[in-house]
Coordinates of C-alpha atoms in Angstrom, one line a residue:
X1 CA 98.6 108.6 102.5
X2 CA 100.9 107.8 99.9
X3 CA 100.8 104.6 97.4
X4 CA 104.6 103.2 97.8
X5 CA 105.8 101.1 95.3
X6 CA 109.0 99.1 96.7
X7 CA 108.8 95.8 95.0
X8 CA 110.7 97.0 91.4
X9 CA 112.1 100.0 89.9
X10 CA 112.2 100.8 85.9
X11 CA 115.3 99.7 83.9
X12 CA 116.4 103.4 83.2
X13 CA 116.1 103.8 87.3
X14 CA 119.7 105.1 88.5
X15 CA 119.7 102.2 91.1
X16 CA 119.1 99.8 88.6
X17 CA 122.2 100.8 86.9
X18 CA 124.0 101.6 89.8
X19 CA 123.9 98.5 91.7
X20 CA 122.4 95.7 89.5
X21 CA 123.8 93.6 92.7
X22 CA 120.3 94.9 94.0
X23 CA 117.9 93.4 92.2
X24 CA 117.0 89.9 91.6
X25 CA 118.4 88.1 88.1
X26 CA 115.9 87.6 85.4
X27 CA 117.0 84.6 84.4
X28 CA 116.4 81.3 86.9
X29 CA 117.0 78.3 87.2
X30 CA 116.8 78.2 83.6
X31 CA 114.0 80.3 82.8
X32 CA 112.7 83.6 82.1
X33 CA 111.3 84.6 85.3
X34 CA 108.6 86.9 84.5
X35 CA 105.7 87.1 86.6
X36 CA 102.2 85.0 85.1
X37 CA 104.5 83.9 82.3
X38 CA 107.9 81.4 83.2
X39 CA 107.3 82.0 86.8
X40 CA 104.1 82.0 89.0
X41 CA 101.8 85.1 90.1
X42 CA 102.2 83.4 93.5
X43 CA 104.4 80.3 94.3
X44 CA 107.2 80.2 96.1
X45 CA 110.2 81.3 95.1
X46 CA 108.8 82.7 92.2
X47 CA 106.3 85.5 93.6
X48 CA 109.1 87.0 95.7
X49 CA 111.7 87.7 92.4
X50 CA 109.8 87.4 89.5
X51 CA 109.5 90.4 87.6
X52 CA 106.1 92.3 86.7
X53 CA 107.3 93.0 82.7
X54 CA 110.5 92.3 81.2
X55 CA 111.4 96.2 81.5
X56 CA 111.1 96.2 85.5
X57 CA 113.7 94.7 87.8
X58 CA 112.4 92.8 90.9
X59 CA 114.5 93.8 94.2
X60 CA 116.4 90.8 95.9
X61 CA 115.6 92.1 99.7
X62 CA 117.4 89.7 101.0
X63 CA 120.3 91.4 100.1
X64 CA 121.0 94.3 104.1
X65 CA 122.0 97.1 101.4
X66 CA 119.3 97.1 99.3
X67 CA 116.9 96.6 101.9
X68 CA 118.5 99.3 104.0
X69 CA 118.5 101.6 101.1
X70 CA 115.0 100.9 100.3
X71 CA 113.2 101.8 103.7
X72 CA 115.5 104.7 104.7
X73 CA 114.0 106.1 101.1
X74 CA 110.4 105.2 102.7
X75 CA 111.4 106.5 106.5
X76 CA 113.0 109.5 104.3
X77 CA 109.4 110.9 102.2
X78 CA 107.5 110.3 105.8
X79 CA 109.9 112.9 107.5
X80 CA 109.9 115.2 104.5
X81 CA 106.3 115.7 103.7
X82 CA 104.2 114.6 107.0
X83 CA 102.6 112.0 105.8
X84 CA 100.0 110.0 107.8
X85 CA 100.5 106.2 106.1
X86 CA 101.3 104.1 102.9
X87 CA 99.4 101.9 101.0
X88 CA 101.9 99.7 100.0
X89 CA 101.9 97.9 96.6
X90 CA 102.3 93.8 95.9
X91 CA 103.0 93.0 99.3
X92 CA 103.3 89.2 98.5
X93 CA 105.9 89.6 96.5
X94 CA 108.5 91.2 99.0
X95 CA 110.6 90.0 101.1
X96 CA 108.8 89.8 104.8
X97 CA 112.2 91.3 106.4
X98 CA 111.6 94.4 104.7
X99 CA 108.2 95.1 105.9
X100 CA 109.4 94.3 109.5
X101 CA 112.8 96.6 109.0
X102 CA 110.4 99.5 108.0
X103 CA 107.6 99.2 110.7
X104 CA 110.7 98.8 113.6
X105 CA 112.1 101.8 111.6
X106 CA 108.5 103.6 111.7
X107 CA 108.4 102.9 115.4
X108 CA 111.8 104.7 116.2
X109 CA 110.6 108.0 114.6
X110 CA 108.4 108.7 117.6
X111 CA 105.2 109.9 115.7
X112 CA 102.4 111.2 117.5
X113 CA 99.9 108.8 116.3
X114 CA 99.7 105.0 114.4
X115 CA 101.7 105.6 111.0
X116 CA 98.8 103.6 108.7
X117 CA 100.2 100.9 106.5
X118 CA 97.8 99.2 104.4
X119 CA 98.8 96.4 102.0
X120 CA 98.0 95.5 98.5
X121 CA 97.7 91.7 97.8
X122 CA 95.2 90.8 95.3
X123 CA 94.1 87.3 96.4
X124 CA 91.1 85.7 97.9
X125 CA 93.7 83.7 100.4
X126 CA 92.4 85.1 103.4
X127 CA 95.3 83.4 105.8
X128 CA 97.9 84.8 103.4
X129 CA 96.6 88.6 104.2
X130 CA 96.7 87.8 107.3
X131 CA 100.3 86.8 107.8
X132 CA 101.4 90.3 107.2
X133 CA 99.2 92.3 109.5
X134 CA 100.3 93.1 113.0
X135 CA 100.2 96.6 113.8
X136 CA 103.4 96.5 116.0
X137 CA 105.7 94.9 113.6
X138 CA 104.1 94.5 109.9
X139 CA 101.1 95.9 108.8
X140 CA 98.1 97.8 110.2
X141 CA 95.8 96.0 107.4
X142 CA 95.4 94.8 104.2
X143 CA 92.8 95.5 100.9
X144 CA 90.0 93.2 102.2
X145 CA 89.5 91.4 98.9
X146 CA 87.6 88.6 100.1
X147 CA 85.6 90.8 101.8
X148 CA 85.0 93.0 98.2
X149 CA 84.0 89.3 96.6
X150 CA 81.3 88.7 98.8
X151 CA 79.8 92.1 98.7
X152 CA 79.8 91.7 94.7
X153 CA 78.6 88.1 94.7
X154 CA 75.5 88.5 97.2
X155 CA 74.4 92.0 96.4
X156 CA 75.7 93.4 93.2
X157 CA 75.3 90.0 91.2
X158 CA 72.7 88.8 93.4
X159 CA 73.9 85.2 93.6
X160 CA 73.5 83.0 96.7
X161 CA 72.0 84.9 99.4
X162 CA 72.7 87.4 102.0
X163 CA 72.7 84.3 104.8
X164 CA 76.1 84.1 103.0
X165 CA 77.0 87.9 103.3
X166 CA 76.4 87.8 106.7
X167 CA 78.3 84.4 107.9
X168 CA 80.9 85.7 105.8
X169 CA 81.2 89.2 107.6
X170 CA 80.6 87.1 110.9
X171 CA 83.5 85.4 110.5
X172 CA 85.8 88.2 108.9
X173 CA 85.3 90.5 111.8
X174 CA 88.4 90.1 113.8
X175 CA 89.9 87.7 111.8
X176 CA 93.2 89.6 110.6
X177 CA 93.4 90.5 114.8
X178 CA 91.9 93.0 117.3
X179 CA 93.8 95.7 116.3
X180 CA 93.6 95.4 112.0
X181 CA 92.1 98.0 110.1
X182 CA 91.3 96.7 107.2
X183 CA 91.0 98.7 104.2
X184 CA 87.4 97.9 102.6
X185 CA 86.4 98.9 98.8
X186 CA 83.8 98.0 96.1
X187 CA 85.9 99.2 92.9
X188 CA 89.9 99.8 92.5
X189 CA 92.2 100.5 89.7
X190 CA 92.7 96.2 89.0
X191 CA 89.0 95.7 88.7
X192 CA 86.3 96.3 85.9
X193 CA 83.8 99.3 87.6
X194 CA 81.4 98.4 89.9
X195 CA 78.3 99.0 88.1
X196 CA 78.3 96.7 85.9
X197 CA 78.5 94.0 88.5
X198 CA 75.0 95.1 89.1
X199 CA 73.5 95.0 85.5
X200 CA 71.1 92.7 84.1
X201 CA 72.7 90.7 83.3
X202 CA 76.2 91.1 85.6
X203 CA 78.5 91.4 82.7
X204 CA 81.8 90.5 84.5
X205 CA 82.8 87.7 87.3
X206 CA 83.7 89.1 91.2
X207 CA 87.1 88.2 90.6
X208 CA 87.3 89.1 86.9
X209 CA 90.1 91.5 85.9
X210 CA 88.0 92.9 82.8
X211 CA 90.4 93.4 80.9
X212 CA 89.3 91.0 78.2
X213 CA 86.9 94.5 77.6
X214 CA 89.8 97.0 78.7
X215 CA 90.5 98.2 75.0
X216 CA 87.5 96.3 72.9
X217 CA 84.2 96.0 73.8
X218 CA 84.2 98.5 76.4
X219 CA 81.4 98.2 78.4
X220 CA 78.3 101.5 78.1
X221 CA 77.4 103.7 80.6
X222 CA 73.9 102.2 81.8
X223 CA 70.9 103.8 81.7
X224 CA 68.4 101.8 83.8
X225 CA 68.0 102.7 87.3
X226 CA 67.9 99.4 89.2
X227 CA 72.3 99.0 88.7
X228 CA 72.7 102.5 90.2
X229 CA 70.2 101.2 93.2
X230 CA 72.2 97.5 94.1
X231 CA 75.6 99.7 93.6
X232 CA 73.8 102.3 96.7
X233 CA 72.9 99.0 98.3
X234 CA 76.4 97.8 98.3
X235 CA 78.2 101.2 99.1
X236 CA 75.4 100.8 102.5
X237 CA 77.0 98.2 103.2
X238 CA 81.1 98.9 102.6
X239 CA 79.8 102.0 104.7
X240 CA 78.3 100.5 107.7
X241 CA 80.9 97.3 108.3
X242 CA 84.2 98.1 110.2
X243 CA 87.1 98.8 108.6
X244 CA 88.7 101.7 106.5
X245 CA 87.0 102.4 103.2
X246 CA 87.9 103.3 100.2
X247 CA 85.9 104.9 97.4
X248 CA 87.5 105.0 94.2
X249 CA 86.7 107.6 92.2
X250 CA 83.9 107.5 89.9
X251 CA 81.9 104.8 91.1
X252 CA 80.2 107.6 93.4
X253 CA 78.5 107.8 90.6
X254 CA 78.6 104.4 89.0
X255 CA 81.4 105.1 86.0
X256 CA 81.1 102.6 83.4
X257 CA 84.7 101.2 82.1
X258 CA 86.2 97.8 81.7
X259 CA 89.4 96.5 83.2
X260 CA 92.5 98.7 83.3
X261 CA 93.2 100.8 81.5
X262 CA 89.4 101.3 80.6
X263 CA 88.4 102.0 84.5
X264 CA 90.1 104.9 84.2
X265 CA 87.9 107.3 82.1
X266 CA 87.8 110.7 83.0
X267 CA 85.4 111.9 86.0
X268 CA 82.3 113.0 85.2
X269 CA 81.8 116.3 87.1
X270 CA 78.4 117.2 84.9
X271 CA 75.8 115.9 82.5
X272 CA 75.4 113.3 84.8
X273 CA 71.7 110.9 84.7
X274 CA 69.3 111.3 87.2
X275 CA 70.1 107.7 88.5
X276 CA 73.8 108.5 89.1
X277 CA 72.9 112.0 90.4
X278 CA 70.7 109.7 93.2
X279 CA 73.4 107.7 93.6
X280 CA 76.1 110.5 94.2
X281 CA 73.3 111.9 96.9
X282 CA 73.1 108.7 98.7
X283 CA 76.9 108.0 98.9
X284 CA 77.5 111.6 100.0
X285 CA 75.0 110.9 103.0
X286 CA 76.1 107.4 103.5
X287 CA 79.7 109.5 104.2
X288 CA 78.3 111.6 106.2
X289 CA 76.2 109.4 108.7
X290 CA 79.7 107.3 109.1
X291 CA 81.8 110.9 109.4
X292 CA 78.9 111.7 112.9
X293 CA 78.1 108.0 114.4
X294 CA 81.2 106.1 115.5
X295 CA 79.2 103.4 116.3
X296 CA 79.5 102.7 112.1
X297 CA 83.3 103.0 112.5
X298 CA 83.5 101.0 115.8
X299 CA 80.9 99.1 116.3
X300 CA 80.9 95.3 115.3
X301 CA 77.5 94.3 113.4
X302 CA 74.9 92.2 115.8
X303 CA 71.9 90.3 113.1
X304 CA 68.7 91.3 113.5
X305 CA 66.7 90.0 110.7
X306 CA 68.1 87.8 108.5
X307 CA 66.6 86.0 104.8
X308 CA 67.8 85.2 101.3
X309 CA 67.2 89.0 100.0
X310 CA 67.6 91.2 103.2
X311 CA 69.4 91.7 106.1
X312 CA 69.5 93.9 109.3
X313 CA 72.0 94.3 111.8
X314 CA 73.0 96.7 114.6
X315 CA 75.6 98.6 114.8
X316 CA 76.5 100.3 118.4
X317 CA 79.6 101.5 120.4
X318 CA 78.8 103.2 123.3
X319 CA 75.7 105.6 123.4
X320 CA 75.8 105.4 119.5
X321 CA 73.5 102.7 118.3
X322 CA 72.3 102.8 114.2
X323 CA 70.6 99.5 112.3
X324 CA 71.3 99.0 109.0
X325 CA 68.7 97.4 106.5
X326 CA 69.9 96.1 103.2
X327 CA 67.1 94.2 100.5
X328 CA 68.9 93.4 97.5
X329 CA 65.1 92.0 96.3
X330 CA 64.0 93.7 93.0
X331 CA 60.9 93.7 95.7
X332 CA 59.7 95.1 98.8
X333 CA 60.6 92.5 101.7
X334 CA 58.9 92.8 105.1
X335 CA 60.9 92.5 108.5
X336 CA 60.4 92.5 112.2
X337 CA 63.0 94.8 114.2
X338 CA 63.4 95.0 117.9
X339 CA 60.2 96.8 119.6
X340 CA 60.1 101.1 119.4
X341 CA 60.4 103.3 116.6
X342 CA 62.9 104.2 113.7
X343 CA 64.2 107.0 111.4
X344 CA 66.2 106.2 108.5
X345 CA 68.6 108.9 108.3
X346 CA 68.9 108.5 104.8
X347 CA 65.6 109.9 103.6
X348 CA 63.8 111.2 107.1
X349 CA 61.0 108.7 106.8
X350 CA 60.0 106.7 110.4
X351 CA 59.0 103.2 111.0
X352 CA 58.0 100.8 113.3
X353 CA 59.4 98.1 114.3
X354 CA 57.5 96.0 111.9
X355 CA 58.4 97.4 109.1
X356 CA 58.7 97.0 104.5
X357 CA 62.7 97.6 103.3
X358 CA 61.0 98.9 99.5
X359 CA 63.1 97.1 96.8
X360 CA 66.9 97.7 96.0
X361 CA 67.2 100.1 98.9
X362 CA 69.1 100.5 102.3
X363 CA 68.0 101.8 105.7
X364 CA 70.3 103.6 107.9
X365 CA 67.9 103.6 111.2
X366 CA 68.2 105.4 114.0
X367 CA 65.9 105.4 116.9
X368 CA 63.1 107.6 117.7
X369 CA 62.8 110.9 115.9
X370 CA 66.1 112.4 114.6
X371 CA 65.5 115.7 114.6

């Protein structure tokens, strides 16, 4: 999967040079129409030809030949290297033609399987991501922000309560259509990391950018264990719920950094903490209980147990059934499951039905004895 950026080019770019004709004017309507400063992030006109910095010209695809030019380049790279899908930068800032010229171009290549295109559009306007995703025409999904918010708010910052999470997911499943696949993450290159979401105290907002902290006040790596258990909590959860996740790198093992470009320190591949050594353990096995139970990939989640600090549901397509227990509780929380017995896969241990989900933890159950 490659990250496709189609919305500008740099001003020492050929095309730029070549065929200014392409590219949308800086200057309208009387002002300077950069993106967040003279023109808006997201109104219309402004979010389709205002330009990211003054040194990166916005393409006008409403122009045929520089739309044309544009996705024969994307049709080009998918025939030359084999590639299985794009993630598709600023989506709400192109021109919706485009996206529809290169799916009916996608479609005419006659690949053996769905070409994946997920799209970028940072935003908590849930009807707005979904007027791009069709899988036949547009898009097969979008970055589920809103669903990335929630997650943060209800387990990492611990505000409101998981009643919340769960009408929330409710209600997102199947919202962007029956075919979406949307592509779920806790952490991404526009966002402050993870684990400090899940410090006492949080020390950034679920839609802060962090980048008040990105080159000052950068935040420390912490060293208490309980962030490192609500961020295991959380990745239980982003690995459990339908969709497509993403992991970005680092938080595997709960990299500190602020916003960009602090969130991109170097990957720690040693001298790691105990805590983030647990952590790395339970995301590996979170991965590879979703990698052998479709049900996890498949399934749509079915409440079992539901209060302010934990919830259970089911996950099940087909034969494959798992339940998934997350407390958020900096306590142990008791809960009644359907009669018969349980192993959580993460850790081996069995239960019954009426069982204690110990504090900050998740349990990945499967029935009976799993050998």
């Amino acid at each position: 999967v490659l990250d496709y950026v189609m919305n500008h080019v740099h001003e020492t770019s050929s095309l730029w040079q070549t065929h200014p004709d392409w590219f949308w004017p800086r200057w309208f309507s009387g002002r300077d129409c950069v993106c967040g400063q003279q023109c808006s992030w997201d109104a219309e006109p402004d979010r389709l030809r205002c330009w990211f910095m003054p040194y990166l010209p916005d393409f006008d695809f409403g122009n045929p030949a520089a739309r044309q030019a544009s996705v024969q380049n994307a049709l080009q790279w998918i025939t030359d290297l084999e590639i299985d899908g794009y993630r598709l930068d600023a989506v709400k800032h192109i021109d919706p033609a485009w996206l529809a010229d290169l799916r009916a171009g996608i479609n005419q290549l006659g690949l053996p399987r769905q070409f994946y295109l997920v799209g970028e559009t940072f935003t908590d306007d849930r009807q707005l991501l979904r007027a791009y995703v069709d899988p036949a025409t547009k898009l097969d999904g979008q970055f589920d922000f809103p669903l990335r918010a929630a997650l943060v708010r209800t387990i990492l910052r611990r505000e409101g309560s998981l009643r919340e999470l769960e009408s929330f997911v409710a209600g997102n499943v199947g919202f962007y259509g029956p075919s979406a696949v949307m592509g779920t993450f806790l952490g991404n290159h526009d966002l402050p990391r993870a684990i400090h979401l899940a410090e006492d105290p949080p020390q950034f907002g679920a839609w802060d950018s962090g980048k008040a902290r990105a080159w000052y006040d950068r935040p420390r790596q912490p060293t208490a264990a309980a962030p490192y258990q609500r961020l295991a909590v959380a990745f239980a959860a982003l690995l459990t719920l339908p969709g497509l996740p993403l992991i970005y790198y680092g938080d595997e093992v709960g990299l500190a950094g602020g916003g960009d470009p602090d969130n991109r320190r170097p990957m720690p591949w040693s001298g790691i903490s105990v805590p983030q050594q647990q952590l790395l353990q339970t995301v590996g096995k979170l991965v590879a209980i979703r990698r052998g139970h479709p049900a996890l990939s498949r399934g749509t989640p079915q409440q079992l147990w539901l209060g302010d600090d934990v919830l259970a549901y089911r996950m099940r397509h087909g034969a494959d059934e798992l339940v998934v227990v997350l407390n958020r509780s900096d306590s142990d929380q008791p809960i009644q499951l359907p009669a018969g017995s349980y192993t959580d896969l993460l850790r081996g241990a069995t239960f019954s039905a009426s069982l204690t989900a110990p504090a900050r933890t998740a349990l990945i159950l499967g029935r009976g004895s799993i050998p």
